[in-house]
mmCIF file of N, CA and C in Angstrom:
data_model
loop_
_atom_site.group_PDB
_atom_site.id
_atom_site.type_symbol
_atom_site.label_atom_id
_atom_site.label_comp_id
_atom_site.label_asym_id
_atom_site.label_seq_id
_atom_site.Cartn_x
_atom_site.Cartn_y
_atom_site.Cartn_z
ATOM 1 N N GLN A 193 -131.024 -33.281 -8.286
ATOM 2 C CA GLN A 193 -130.086 -32.331 -8.328
ATOM 3 C C GLN A 193 -130.300 -31.444 -9.246
ATOM 4 N N CYS A 194 -129.691 -30.522 -8.873
ATOM 5 C CA CYS A 194 -129.601 -29.165 -10.019
ATOM 6 C C CYS A 194 -128.413 -28.955 -10.513
ATOM 7 N N SER A 195 -127.956 -29.738 -10.856
ATOM 8 C CA SER A 195 -126.498 -29.771 -11.815
ATOM 9 C C SER A 195 -126.424 -30.906 -12.523
ATOM 10 N N ALA A 196 -125.455 -30.933 -13.529
ATOM 11 C CA ALA A 196 -125.583 -32.006 -14.552
ATOM 12 C C ALA A 196 -123.984 -32.449 -14.897
ATOM 13 N N SER A 197 -123.292 -33.533 -14.815
ATOM 14 C CA SER A 197 -122.001 -33.703 -14.936
ATOM 15 C C SER A 197 -121.577 -34.098 -16.659
ATOM 16 N N SER A 198 -122.649 -34.408 -17.160
ATOM 17 C CA SER A 198 -122.448 -34.772 -18.516
ATOM 18 C C SER A 198 -123.455 -34.379 -19.517
ATOM 19 N N ILE A 199 -122.853 -34.219 -20.922
ATOM 20 C CA ILE A 199 -124.073 -33.406 -21.796
ATOM 21 C C ILE A 199 -124.874 -34.746 -22.709
ATOM 22 N N SER A 200 -125.899 -34.965 -23.048
ATOM 23 C CA SER A 200 -126.621 -35.773 -23.777
ATOM 24 C C SER A 200 -125.834 -35.677 -25.118
ATOM 25 N N PRO A 201 -125.767 -36.744 -25.811
ATOM 26 C CA PRO A 201 -125.415 -36.770 -27.241
ATOM 27 C C PRO A 201 -126.151 -36.077 -28.344
ATOM 28 N N LEU A 202 -127.587 -35.693 -27.788
ATOM 29 C CA LEU A 202 -128.510 -35.139 -28.432
ATOM 30 C C LEU A 202 -128.401 -33.952 -28.403
ATOM 31 N N THR A 203 -128.345 -33.137 -27.210
ATOM 32 C CA THR A 203 -127.474 -32.166 -27.120
ATOM 33 C C THR A 203 -126.258 -31.186 -27.629
ATOM 34 N N GLN A 204 -125.360 -32.159 -27.677
ATOM 35 C CA GLN A 204 -124.009 -32.154 -28.182
ATOM 36 C C GLN A 204 -124.360 -31.791 -30.062
ATOM 37 N N GLY A 205 -125.436 -32.712 -30.148
ATOM 38 C CA GLY A 205 -125.662 -32.665 -31.638
ATOM 39 C C GLY A 205 -126.518 -31.435 -32.124
ATOM 40 N N VAL A 206 -126.911 -30.981 -31.328
ATOM 41 C CA VAL A 206 -127.884 -29.536 -31.481
ATOM 42 C C VAL A 206 -126.637 -28.620 -31.127
ATOM 43 N N VAL A 207 -125.908 -28.421 -30.433
ATOM 44 C CA VAL A 207 -124.370 -27.276 -30.599
ATOM 45 C C VAL A 207 -124.048 -27.548 -31.906
ATOM 46 N N ASN A 208 -123.546 -28.672 -31.657
ATOM 47 C CA ASN A 208 -122.633 -28.839 -33.432
ATOM 48 C C ASN A 208 -123.414 -28.403 -34.780
ATOM 49 N N CYS A 209 -124.451 -28.867 -34.224
ATOM 50 C CA CYS A 209 -125.605 -28.069 -35.598
ATOM 51 C C CYS A 209 -125.601 -26.670 -35.723
ATOM 52 N N VAL A 210 -125.912 -26.262 -34.460
ATOM 53 C CA VAL A 210 -126.257 -24.465 -34.778
ATOM 54 C C VAL A 210 -124.604 -24.158 -34.944
ATOM 55 N N GLN A 211 -123.825 -24.561 -34.365
ATOM 56 C CA GLN A 211 -122.652 -23.981 -34.733
ATOM 57 C C GLN A 211 -122.085 -24.001 -36.213
ATOM 58 N N SER A 212 -122.628 -24.900 -36.553
ATOM 59 C CA SER A 212 -122.284 -24.955 -38.128
ATOM 60 C C SER A 212 -123.060 -24.591 -39.368
ATOM 61 N N LEU A 213 -124.463 -24.150 -38.877
ATOM 62 C CA LEU A 213 -125.178 -23.371 -39.657
ATOM 63 C C LEU A 213 -125.383 -21.697 -39.464
ATOM 64 N N ALA A 214 -125.288 -21.296 -38.337
ATOM 65 C CA ALA A 214 -125.018 -20.124 -38.034
ATOM 66 C C ALA A 214 -124.593 -19.080 -38.572
ATOM 67 N N PRO A 215 -123.207 -19.516 -39.057
ATOM 68 C CA PRO A 215 -122.375 -18.630 -40.055
ATOM 69 C C PRO A 215 -122.999 -18.340 -41.316
ATOM 70 N N GLN A 216 -123.728 -19.493 -41.739
ATOM 71 C CA GLN A 216 -124.559 -19.035 -43.246
ATOM 72 C C GLN A 216 -125.274 -18.232 -43.101
ATOM 73 N N PHE A 217 -125.736 -17.562 -41.924
ATOM 74 C CA PHE A 217 -126.911 -16.672 -41.818
ATOM 75 C C PHE A 217 -126.283 -15.593 -41.228
ATOM 76 N N GLY A 218 -124.845 -15.446 -41.302
ATOM 77 C CA GLY A 218 -123.938 -14.103 -40.836
ATOM 78 C C GLY A 218 -124.248 -14.012 -39.244
ATOM 79 N N LEU A 219 -124.192 -15.487 -38.630
ATOM 80 C CA LEU A 219 -124.424 -14.882 -37.043
ATOM 81 C C LEU A 219 -123.235 -15.684 -36.521
ATOM 82 N N SER A 220 -122.520 -14.874 -35.697
ATOM 83 C CA SER A 220 -121.367 -15.278 -34.691
ATOM 84 C C SER A 220 -121.845 -16.050 -33.249
ATOM 85 N N VAL A 221 -122.419 -17.128 -33.554
ATOM 86 C CA VAL A 221 -123.019 -17.771 -32.029
ATOM 87 C C VAL A 221 -122.113 -18.108 -31.146
ATOM 88 N N THR A 222 -122.109 -18.222 -29.668
ATOM 89 C CA THR A 222 -121.462 -18.692 -28.989
ATOM 90 C C THR A 222 -122.628 -19.567 -27.855
ATOM 91 N N VAL A 223 -121.645 -20.550 -27.151
ATOM 92 C CA VAL A 223 -122.490 -21.099 -26.326
ATOM 93 C C VAL A 223 -122.360 -20.774 -25.143
ATOM 94 N N ALA A 224 -123.342 -20.146 -24.737
ATOM 95 C CA ALA A 224 -123.496 -19.272 -23.201
ATOM 96 C C ALA A 224 -123.777 -20.198 -22.167
ATOM 97 N N SER A 225 -123.967 -21.640 -22.353
ATOM 98 C CA SER A 225 -124.294 -22.255 -21.189
ATOM 99 C C SER A 225 -124.798 -23.745 -21.854
ATOM 100 N N ILE A 226 -124.623 -24.700 -20.955
ATOM 101 C CA ILE A 226 -125.068 -26.104 -21.323
ATOM 102 C C ILE A 226 -125.556 -26.836 -20.238
ATOM 103 N N ASN A 227 -124.513 -26.784 -19.038
ATOM 104 C CA ASN A 227 -124.908 -27.742 -18.031
ATOM 105 C C ASN A 227 -124.558 -26.746 -16.527
ATOM 106 N N THR A 228 -124.770 -25.353 -16.851
ATOM 107 C CA THR A 228 -124.617 -24.581 -15.842
ATOM 108 C C THR A 228 -125.463 -23.457 -15.470
ATOM 109 N N GLY A 229 -125.628 -22.781 -14.777
ATOM 110 C CA GLY A 229 -126.069 -21.543 -14.466
ATOM 111 C C GLY A 229 -127.458 -21.196 -13.482
ATOM 112 N N GLU A 230 -128.078 -20.059 -14.000
ATOM 113 C CA GLU A 230 -129.118 -19.961 -12.796
ATOM 114 C C GLU A 230 -130.686 -20.417 -13.275
ATOM 115 N N HIS A 231 -130.749 -21.887 -13.449
ATOM 116 C CA HIS A 231 -131.816 -22.281 -14.206
ATOM 117 C C HIS A 231 -132.669 -22.843 -13.342
ATOM 118 N N THR A 232 -134.029 -23.177 -13.534
ATOM 119 C CA THR A 232 -135.358 -23.465 -12.870
ATOM 120 C C THR A 232 -134.789 -24.778 -12.341
ATOM 121 N N CYS A 233 -135.108 -24.642 -10.946
ATOM 122 C CA CYS A 233 -134.759 -25.779 -10.129
ATOM 123 C C CYS A 233 -135.600 -25.650 -8.671
ATOM 124 N N ASP A 234 -136.581 -26.318 -8.780
ATOM 125 C CA ASP A 234 -137.355 -26.458 -7.074
ATOM 126 C C ASP A 234 -137.512 -27.898 -6.944
ATOM 127 N N LEU A 235 -136.956 -28.575 -6.348
ATOM 128 C CA LEU A 235 -137.351 -29.973 -5.788
ATOM 129 C C LEU A 235 -138.362 -29.817 -4.846
ATOM 130 N N THR A 236 -139.029 -28.918 -4.286
ATOM 131 C CA THR A 236 -139.785 -28.886 -3.509
ATOM 132 C C THR A 236 -140.834 -29.370 -3.959
ATOM 133 N N SER A 237 -141.501 -28.906 -5.335
ATOM 134 C CA SER A 237 -142.574 -28.966 -5.817
ATOM 135 C C SER A 237 -142.886 -30.168 -6.291
ATOM 136 N N ASN A 238 -144.392 -30.289 -6.440
ATOM 137 C CA ASN A 238 -144.668 -31.823 -6.734
ATOM 138 C C ASN A 238 -145.364 -31.717 -8.145
ATOM 139 N N PRO A 239 -144.914 -32.288 -8.998
ATOM 140 C CA PRO A 239 -143.672 -33.118 -9.120
ATOM 141 C C PRO A 239 -142.462 -32.015 -9.363
ATOM 142 N N PRO A 240 -141.182 -32.430 -9.003
ATOM 143 C CA PRO A 240 -140.020 -31.611 -8.938
ATOM 144 C C PRO A 240 -139.972 -30.496 -10.312
ATOM 145 N N ASN A 241 -139.316 -29.700 -10.484
ATOM 146 C CA ASN A 241 -139.147 -28.668 -11.661
ATOM 147 C C ASN A 241 -138.115 -28.503 -11.718
ATOM 148 N N ILE A 242 -137.018 -29.546 -12.801
ATOM 149 C CA ILE A 242 -135.640 -29.266 -12.903
ATOM 150 C C ILE A 242 -135.586 -28.543 -14.330
ATOM 151 N N SER A 243 -134.611 -27.771 -14.528
ATOM 152 C CA SER A 243 -134.531 -27.237 -16.076
ATOM 153 C C SER A 243 -133.775 -28.450 -17.008
ATOM 154 N N CYS A 244 -134.191 -28.490 -17.983
ATOM 155 C CA CYS A 244 -133.539 -29.427 -19.163
ATOM 156 C C CYS A 244 -131.888 -29.172 -18.935
ATOM 157 N N HIS A 245 -131.423 -28.035 -18.297
ATOM 158 C CA HIS A 245 -130.041 -27.996 -18.221
ATOM 159 C C HIS A 245 -129.273 -28.823 -17.269
ATOM 160 N N TYR A 246 -130.285 -29.450 -16.756
ATOM 161 C CA TYR A 246 -130.054 -30.360 -15.375
ATOM 162 C C TYR A 246 -130.633 -32.037 -15.736
ATOM 163 N N GLY A 247 -131.162 -31.821 -16.432
ATOM 164 C CA GLY A 247 -131.525 -33.024 -17.265
ATOM 165 C C GLY A 247 -133.197 -33.138 -17.106
ATOM 166 N N GLY A 248 -133.796 -32.546 -16.388
ATOM 167 C CA GLY A 248 -134.847 -32.474 -15.976
ATOM 168 C C GLY A 248 -135.403 -33.938 -14.983
ATOM 169 N N VAL A 249 -136.712 -34.151 -14.703
ATOM 170 C CA VAL A 249 -136.888 -35.112 -13.829
ATOM 171 C C VAL A 249 -136.554 -36.745 -14.538
ATOM 172 N N LYS A 250 -136.738 -36.967 -15.580
ATOM 173 C CA LYS A 250 -136.423 -38.204 -15.794
ATOM 174 C C LYS A 250 -135.034 -38.498 -16.251
ATOM 175 N N CYS A 251 -133.890 -37.562 -16.577
ATOM 176 C CA CYS A 251 -132.882 -37.546 -16.828
ATOM 177 C C CYS A 251 -131.789 -36.934 -16.003
ATOM 178 N N ASN A 252 -132.387 -36.478 -14.781
ATOM 179 C CA ASN A 252 -131.280 -35.809 -14.238
ATOM 180 C C ASN A 252 -130.135 -35.979 -13.845
ATOM 181 N N GLY A 253 -129.210 -35.065 -14.060
ATOM 182 C CA GLY A 253 -127.797 -35.274 -13.921
ATOM 183 C C GLY A 253 -127.028 -35.230 -15.537
ATOM 184 N N GLU A 254 -127.993 -35.195 -16.340
ATOM 185 C CA GLU A 254 -127.329 -35.264 -17.874
ATOM 186 C C GLU A 254 -127.981 -34.043 -18.761
ATOM 187 N N SER A 255 -127.016 -33.034 -18.740
ATOM 188 C CA SER A 255 -127.792 -32.006 -19.602
ATOM 189 C C SER A 255 -128.294 -32.113 -21.133
ATOM 190 N N HIS A 256 -129.703 -31.673 -21.206
ATOM 191 C CA HIS A 256 -130.693 -31.833 -22.307
ATOM 192 C C HIS A 256 -130.899 -30.634 -22.655
ATOM 193 N N ALA A 257 -130.158 -29.474 -22.497
ATOM 194 C CA ALA A 257 -130.491 -28.376 -23.095
ATOM 195 C C ALA A 257 -129.335 -27.345 -23.259
ATOM 196 N N SER A 258 -129.272 -26.699 -24.109
ATOM 197 C CA SER A 258 -127.998 -25.595 -24.269
ATOM 198 C C SER A 258 -128.679 -24.208 -24.377
ATOM 199 N N ASP A 259 -127.855 -23.187 -24.249
ATOM 200 C CA ASP A 259 -128.275 -21.618 -24.567
ATOM 201 C C ASP A 259 -126.971 -21.132 -25.471
ATOM 202 N N PHE A 260 -128.027 -20.526 -26.367
ATOM 203 C CA PHE A 260 -126.970 -19.830 -27.566
ATOM 204 C C PHE A 260 -126.615 -18.430 -27.264
ATOM 205 N N SER A 261 -125.770 -17.680 -27.351
ATOM 206 C CA SER A 261 -125.841 -16.377 -27.548
ATOM 207 C C SER A 261 -125.278 -15.592 -28.857
ATOM 208 N N LEU A 262 -125.506 -14.314 -28.891
ATOM 209 C CA LEU A 262 -125.160 -13.901 -30.023
ATOM 210 C C LEU A 262 -124.114 -12.378 -29.390
ATOM 211 N N PRO A 263 -123.121 -11.357 -30.000
ATOM 212 C CA PRO A 263 -122.416 -10.806 -29.702
ATOM 213 C C PRO A 263 -123.500 -9.451 -29.927
ATOM 214 N N GLU A 264 -123.066 -8.630 -28.904
ATOM 215 C CA GLU A 264 -123.922 -6.951 -28.789
ATOM 216 C C GLU A 264 -124.284 -6.370 -30.370
ATOM 217 N N ASP A 265 -123.718 -6.524 -31.236
ATOM 218 C CA ASP A 265 -124.242 -5.783 -32.486
ATOM 219 C C ASP A 265 -124.949 -6.564 -32.983
ATOM 220 N N GLN A 266 -125.166 -7.898 -33.093
ATOM 221 C CA GLN A 266 -125.855 -8.649 -33.718
ATOM 222 C C GLN A 266 -127.265 -9.248 -32.962
ATOM 223 N N ARG A 267 -127.686 -8.562 -31.609
ATOM 224 C CA ARG A 267 -128.703 -9.227 -30.790
ATOM 225 C C ARG A 267 -129.715 -7.861 -31.191
ATOM 226 N N LYS A 268 -130.662 -8.429 -32.280
ATOM 227 C CA LYS A 268 -131.783 -7.965 -32.603
ATOM 228 C C LYS A 268 -132.580 -8.737 -33.113
ATOM 229 N N PRO A 269 -134.029 -8.270 -32.761
ATOM 230 C CA PRO A 269 -135.090 -9.236 -32.975
ATOM 231 C C PRO A 269 -135.084 -10.277 -34.274
ATOM 232 N N LEU A 270 -134.946 -10.154 -35.210
ATOM 233 C CA LEU A 270 -134.589 -10.671 -36.558
ATOM 234 C C LEU A 270 -133.327 -11.862 -36.631
ATOM 235 N N ASN A 271 -132.659 -11.288 -35.760
ATOM 236 C CA ASN A 271 -131.090 -12.667 -35.430
ATOM 237 C C ASN A 271 -131.743 -13.641 -34.284
ATOM 238 N N TRP A 272 -132.213 -12.910 -33.176
ATOM 239 C CA TRP A 272 -132.591 -13.897 -32.437
ATOM 240 C C TRP A 272 -133.910 -14.940 -33.186
ATOM 241 N N SER A 273 -134.659 -14.448 -33.817
ATOM 242 C CA SER A 273 -135.589 -15.221 -34.576
ATOM 243 C C SER A 273 -135.005 -16.445 -35.356
ATOM 244 N N THR A 274 -133.919 -15.592 -36.136
ATOM 245 C CA THR A 274 -133.276 -16.508 -37.137
ATOM 246 C C THR A 274 -132.428 -17.630 -36.418
ATOM 247 N N LEU A 275 -131.842 -17.380 -35.203
ATOM 248 C CA LEU A 275 -131.172 -18.429 -34.359
ATOM 249 C C LEU A 275 -132.152 -19.179 -33.808
ATOM 250 N N ARG A 276 -133.219 -19.001 -33.197
ATOM 251 C CA ARG A 276 -134.011 -19.731 -32.629
ATOM 252 C C ARG A 276 -134.570 -20.754 -33.995
ATOM 253 N N ASP A 277 -134.833 -20.292 -35.242
ATOM 254 C CA ASP A 277 -135.395 -21.207 -36.321
ATOM 255 C C ASP A 277 -134.166 -21.801 -36.796
ATOM 256 N N ILE A 278 -132.964 -21.576 -36.763
ATOM 257 C CA ILE A 278 -131.644 -22.327 -37.261
ATOM 258 C C ILE A 278 -131.833 -23.836 -35.922
ATOM 259 N N ALA A 279 -132.011 -23.383 -34.930
ATOM 260 C CA ALA A 279 -131.867 -24.671 -33.812
ATOM 261 C C ALA A 279 -132.613 -25.499 -33.708
ATOM 262 N N ILE A 280 -134.256 -24.988 -34.246
ATOM 263 C CA ILE A 280 -135.172 -25.965 -34.225
ATOM 264 C C ILE A 280 -135.188 -26.603 -35.500
ATOM 265 N N THR A 281 -134.276 -26.526 -36.271
ATOM 266 C CA THR A 281 -134.425 -27.275 -37.630
ATOM 267 C C THR A 281 -133.476 -28.558 -37.572
ATOM 268 N N CYS A 282 -132.516 -28.654 -36.295
ATOM 269 C CA CYS A 282 -131.423 -29.219 -36.192
ATOM 270 C C CYS A 282 -132.007 -30.696 -35.985
ATOM 271 N N PRO A 283 -131.731 -32.025 -36.112
ATOM 272 C CA PRO A 283 -132.327 -33.064 -36.016
ATOM 273 C C PRO A 283 -132.490 -33.497 -34.693
ATOM 274 N N SER A 284 -132.143 -33.191 -33.678
ATOM 275 C CA SER A 284 -131.841 -33.598 -32.208
ATOM 276 C C SER A 284 -132.648 -32.537 -31.412
ATOM 277 N N ALA A 285 -133.034 -31.330 -32.099
ATOM 278 C CA ALA A 285 -133.757 -30.160 -31.397
ATOM 279 C C ALA A 285 -135.148 -30.719 -30.847
ATOM 280 N N GLY A 286 -135.436 -30.364 -29.564
ATOM 281 C CA GLY A 286 -137.136 -30.270 -29.279
ATOM 282 C C GLY A 286 -137.701 -29.382 -29.270
ATOM 283 N N SER A 287 -137.254 -28.334 -28.895
ATOM 284 C CA SER A 287 -137.878 -26.827 -28.514
ATOM 285 C C SER A 287 -137.148 -25.573 -28.323
ATOM 286 N N ALA A 288 -137.282 -24.618 -29.082
ATOM 287 C CA ALA A 288 -136.025 -23.631 -28.968
ATOM 288 C C ALA A 288 -136.960 -22.339 -28.045
ATOM 289 N N TYR A 289 -136.699 -21.454 -27.710
ATOM 290 C CA TYR A 289 -137.301 -20.309 -26.856
ATOM 291 C C TYR A 289 -135.977 -19.289 -26.957
ATOM 292 N N CYS A 290 -136.486 -17.888 -27.207
ATOM 293 C CA CYS A 290 -135.713 -16.520 -27.052
ATOM 294 C C CYS A 290 -135.895 -16.189 -25.406
ATOM 295 N N GLU A 291 -135.022 -16.211 -24.657
ATOM 296 C CA GLU A 291 -135.175 -15.796 -23.266
ATOM 297 C C GLU A 291 -134.160 -14.613 -23.004
ATOM 298 N N ARG A 292 -134.762 -14.150 -21.842
ATOM 299 C CA ARG A 292 -133.664 -13.190 -21.024
ATOM 300 C C ARG A 292 -132.779 -13.695 -20.045
ATOM 301 N N SER A 293 -131.917 -13.000 -19.407
ATOM 302 C CA SER A 293 -131.185 -13.636 -18.269
ATOM 303 C C SER A 293 -131.856 -14.048 -16.832
ATOM 304 N N GLN A 294 -133.026 -13.008 -16.893
ATOM 305 C CA GLN A 294 -133.629 -12.981 -15.440
ATOM 306 C C GLN A 294 -135.158 -12.981 -15.982
ATOM 307 N N GLN A 295 -135.984 -13.210 -14.849
ATOM 308 C CA GLN A 295 -137.013 -14.064 -14.615
ATOM 309 C C GLN A 295 -138.051 -12.666 -15.285
ATOM 310 N N PRO A 296 -138.887 -12.880 -16.213
ATOM 311 C CA PRO A 296 -139.319 -14.281 -16.802
ATOM 312 C C PRO A 296 -138.678 -14.921 -17.714
ATOM 313 N N PHE A 297 -138.125 -16.049 -17.563
ATOM 314 C CA PHE A 297 -137.264 -16.450 -18.814
ATOM 315 C C PHE A 297 -137.643 -16.550 -20.007
ATOM 316 N N ARG A 298 -138.787 -16.577 -20.126
ATOM 317 C CA ARG A 298 -139.454 -16.756 -21.711
ATOM 318 C C ARG A 298 -140.562 -15.531 -21.932
ATOM 319 N N PRO A 299 -139.862 -14.436 -22.400
ATOM 320 C CA PRO A 299 -140.861 -13.415 -22.493
ATOM 321 C C PRO A 299 -142.278 -13.855 -23.212
ATOM 322 N N PRO A 300 -143.413 -13.042 -23.155
ATOM 323 C CA PRO A 300 -144.409 -13.544 -23.885
ATOM 324 C C PRO A 300 -144.488 -12.974 -25.371
ATOM 325 N N LEU A 301 -143.442 -12.117 -25.640
ATOM 326 C CA LEU A 301 -143.314 -11.327 -27.061
ATOM 327 C C LEU A 301 -142.045 -12.138 -27.857
ATOM 328 N N GLY A 302 -142.213 -13.320 -27.356
ATOM 329 C CA GLY A 302 -141.009 -14.381 -28.140
ATOM 330 C C GLY A 302 -139.751 -13.729 -28.361
ATOM 331 N N CYS A 303 -139.162 -13.488 -29.818
ATOM 332 C CA CYS A 303 -138.034 -13.046 -29.668
ATOM 333 C C CYS A 303 -137.647 -11.158 -29.960
ATOM 334 N N SER A 304 -138.793 -10.608 -29.831
ATOM 335 C CA SER A 304 -138.863 -9.172 -30.137
ATOM 336 C C SER A 304 -138.490 -8.015 -28.888
ATOM 337 N N ASP A 305 -138.378 -8.930 -27.369
ATOM 338 C CA ASP A 305 -138.271 -8.366 -26.372
ATOM 339 C C ASP A 305 -136.659 -7.701 -26.563
ATOM 340 N N PRO A 306 -136.738 -6.565 -26.238
ATOM 341 C CA PRO A 306 -135.195 -6.123 -26.184
ATOM 342 C C PRO A 306 -134.331 -6.538 -25.237
ATOM 343 N N LEU A 307 -134.911 -7.014 -24.066
ATOM 344 C CA LEU A 307 -133.885 -7.625 -23.033
ATOM 345 C C LEU A 307 -133.659 -9.435 -23.196
ATOM 346 N N ILE A 308 -133.731 -9.868 -24.315
ATOM 347 C CA ILE A 308 -133.492 -11.361 -24.588
ATOM 348 C C ILE A 308 -131.596 -11.059 -24.781
ATOM 349 N N THR A 309 -131.180 -12.267 -24.213
ATOM 350 C CA THR A 309 -129.701 -12.447 -23.975
ATOM 351 C C THR A 309 -129.300 -13.888 -24.843
ATOM 352 N N HIS A 310 -130.494 -14.602 -24.852
ATOM 353 C CA HIS A 310 -129.824 -16.031 -25.563
ATOM 354 C C HIS A 310 -131.334 -16.881 -26.108
ATOM 355 N N VAL A 311 -130.819 -18.015 -26.930
ATOM 356 C CA VAL A 311 -131.719 -18.642 -27.232
ATOM 357 C C VAL A 311 -131.363 -20.046 -26.812
ATOM 358 N N HIS A 312 -132.748 -20.406 -25.884
ATOM 359 C CA HIS A 312 -132.719 -21.945 -25.218
ATOM 360 C C HIS A 312 -133.049 -23.044 -25.855
ATOM 361 N N VAL A 313 -132.274 -24.354 -26.069
ATOM 362 C CA VAL A 313 -132.920 -25.027 -26.735
ATOM 363 C C VAL A 313 -132.909 -26.614 -26.202
ATOM 364 N N ASN A 314 -133.782 -26.975 -25.966
ATOM 365 C CA ASN A 314 -134.013 -28.502 -25.293
ATOM 366 C C ASN A 314 -133.716 -29.610 -26.686
ATOM 367 N N ASP A 315 -133.066 -30.388 -26.289
ATOM 368 C CA ASP A 315 -133.270 -31.579 -27.513
ATOM 369 C C ASP A 315 -134.183 -32.274 -27.244
ATOM 370 N N SER A 316 -134.567 -33.565 -28.255
ATOM 371 C CA SER A 316 -135.681 -34.018 -28.281
ATOM 372 C C SER A 316 -136.021 -35.111 -27.434
ATOM 373 N N GLN A 317 -135.255 -35.292 -26.788
ATOM 374 C CA GLN A 317 -135.561 -36.506 -25.258
ATOM 375 C C GLN A 317 -136.397 -35.660 -24.381
ATOM 376 N N ASN A 318 -137.739 -36.426 -23.679
ATOM 377 C CA ASN A 318 -138.575 -35.978 -23.104
ATOM 378 C C ASN A 318 -137.958 -36.686 -21.719
ATOM 379 N N CYS A 319 -137.605 -35.474 -21.059
ATOM 380 C CA CYS A 319 -136.998 -35.417 -19.508
ATOM 381 C C CYS A 319 -138.115 -35.016 -18.521
ATOM 382 N N GLN A 320 -139.108 -34.375 -19.089
ATOM 383 C CA GLN A 320 -139.822 -34.024 -18.260
ATOM 384 C C GLN A 320 -139.515 -32.614 -17.246
ATOM 385 N N CYS A 321 -138.989 -31.942 -18.056
ATOM 386 C CA CYS A 321 -138.046 -30.810 -17.831
ATOM 387 C C CYS A 321 -138.517 -29.698 -18.398
ATOM 388 N N ASN A 322 -138.312 -28.451 -18.159
ATOM 389 C CA ASN A 322 -138.263 -26.637 -18.571
ATOM 390 C C ASN A 322 -137.531 -26.291 -19.362
#
Protein backbone atom coordinates (compact mmCIF):
# COMPACT_ATOMS: atom_id res chain seq x y z
CA GLN A 1 0.00 0.00 0.00
CA CYS A 2 1.13 3.55 -0.63
CA SER A 3 -0.13 5.11 2.57
CA ALA A 4 0.48 4.87 6.28
CA SER A 5 -2.11 4.96 9.01
CA SER A 6 0.35 5.32 11.88
CA ILE A 7 3.72 6.84 12.70
CA SER A 8 6.52 4.72 14.12
CA PRO A 9 7.72 5.64 17.61
CA LEU A 10 11.20 6.11 16.13
CA THR A 11 9.90 8.68 13.62
CA GLN A 12 7.98 10.46 16.35
CA GLY A 13 11.24 10.56 18.31
CA VAL A 14 13.01 12.21 15.35
CA VAL A 15 10.22 14.79 15.04
CA ASN A 16 10.37 15.62 18.75
CA CYS A 17 14.17 15.81 18.68
CA VAL A 18 14.38 18.09 15.63
CA GLN A 19 11.65 20.38 16.94
CA SER A 20 13.44 20.74 20.26
CA LEU A 21 16.94 21.31 18.84
CA ALA A 22 16.26 23.53 15.80
CA PRO A 23 15.42 26.72 17.77
CA GLN A 24 18.89 26.55 19.38
CA PHE A 25 20.26 27.17 15.86
CA GLY A 26 17.77 29.94 15.08
CA LEU A 27 15.66 27.73 12.79
CA SER A 28 11.86 27.78 12.70
CA VAL A 29 11.13 24.23 11.63
CA THR A 30 7.79 22.89 10.54
CA VAL A 31 6.95 19.26 9.93
CA ALA A 32 5.99 19.27 6.27
CA SER A 33 4.94 15.64 5.95
CA ILE A 34 5.10 12.37 7.82
CA ASN A 35 2.78 9.88 6.18
CA THR A 36 1.23 11.70 3.23
CA GLY A 37 2.30 13.32 -0.01
CA GLU A 38 3.72 12.54 -3.43
CA HIS A 39 6.38 10.10 -2.33
CA THR A 40 7.89 7.17 -4.20
CA CYS A 41 5.61 4.19 -4.48
CA ASP A 42 5.97 1.64 -7.28
CA LEU A 43 4.33 -1.65 -6.41
CA THR A 44 5.04 -3.07 -9.88
CA SER A 45 8.82 -3.00 -9.45
CA ASN A 46 10.62 -6.08 -8.14
CA PRO A 47 11.12 -5.64 -5.25
CA PRO A 48 8.43 -2.99 -4.71
CA ASN A 49 9.77 0.56 -4.23
CA ILE A 50 7.93 2.16 -1.32
CA SER A 51 8.86 5.39 0.42
CA CYS A 52 9.75 5.31 4.09
CA HIS A 53 6.81 7.71 4.52
CA TYR A 54 4.65 4.61 3.89
CA GLY A 55 6.89 2.21 5.80
CA GLY A 56 8.75 0.60 2.94
CA VAL A 57 8.53 -3.06 2.02
CA LYS A 58 8.97 -4.47 5.52
CA CYS A 59 7.02 -1.89 7.54
CA ASN A 60 4.28 -0.96 5.10
CA GLY A 61 1.45 1.07 6.58
CA GLU A 62 3.54 2.63 9.35
CA SER A 63 5.48 5.79 8.54
CA HIS A 64 9.24 5.65 9.09
CA ALA A 65 10.13 9.07 7.65
CA SER A 66 9.40 12.73 8.16
CA ASP A 67 9.99 15.89 6.15
CA PHE A 68 11.02 19.15 7.76
CA SER A 69 10.66 22.55 6.15
CA LEU A 70 11.81 26.09 6.85
CA PRO A 71 10.09 29.43 6.29
CA GLU A 72 10.96 31.18 3.01
CA ASP A 73 13.36 33.66 4.63
CA GLN A 74 15.41 30.81 6.17
CA ARG A 75 15.68 28.67 3.01
CA LYS A 76 19.42 28.99 2.47
CA PRO A 77 22.01 26.26 1.85
CA LEU A 78 23.65 26.71 5.26
CA ASN A 79 20.30 26.42 7.04
CA TRP A 80 19.30 23.31 5.07
CA SER A 81 22.67 21.74 5.93
CA THR A 82 22.25 22.68 9.58
CA LEU A 83 18.76 21.21 9.67
CA ARG A 84 19.99 17.98 8.05
CA ASP A 85 22.87 17.80 10.56
CA ILE A 86 20.49 18.38 13.49
CA ALA A 87 18.23 15.58 12.27
CA ILE A 88 21.03 13.06 11.81
CA THR A 89 22.20 13.60 15.40
CA CYS A 90 18.82 12.54 16.79
CA PRO A 91 19.07 9.11 18.46
CA SER A 92 16.39 7.41 16.34
CA ALA A 93 17.39 8.95 12.98
CA GLY A 94 18.74 6.73 10.23
CA SER A 95 19.53 8.98 7.28
CA ALA A 96 18.73 12.54 6.21
CA TYR A 97 18.70 14.24 2.82
CA CYS A 98 17.95 17.67 1.45
CA GLU A 99 15.19 17.29 -1.12
CA ARG A 100 13.10 19.14 -3.65
CA SER A 101 9.34 18.76 -3.92
CA GLN A 102 9.72 17.51 -7.48
CA GLN A 103 11.90 14.89 -9.16
CA PRO A 104 14.73 14.25 -8.73
CA PHE A 105 13.98 14.35 -5.02
CA ARG A 106 17.60 14.04 -3.92
CA PRO A 107 19.68 16.50 -5.94
CA PRO A 108 23.34 15.61 -6.43
CA LEU A 109 24.43 18.95 -5.02
CA GLY A 110 23.22 18.09 -1.54
CA CYS A 111 21.80 21.03 0.35
CA SER A 112 23.13 23.76 -1.95
CA ASP A 113 20.49 23.32 -4.67
CA PRO A 114 18.29 26.47 -4.78
CA LEU A 115 15.18 24.32 -5.28
CA ILE A 116 15.46 22.52 -1.91
CA THR A 117 12.10 22.59 -0.11
CA HIS A 118 12.63 20.24 2.84
CA VAL A 119 14.89 17.82 4.67
CA HIS A 120 13.76 14.19 4.48
CA VAL A 121 14.69 12.01 7.48
CA ASN A 122 14.29 8.24 7.71
CA ASP A 123 14.25 6.66 11.13
CA SER A 124 16.77 3.98 12.03
CA GLN A 125 14.55 0.94 11.41
CA ASN A 126 15.40 -0.94 8.21
CA CYS A 127 12.16 -1.29 6.26
CA GLN A 128 13.74 -1.62 2.78
CA CYS A 129 12.44 1.81 1.92
CA ASN A 130 13.79 4.97 0.29
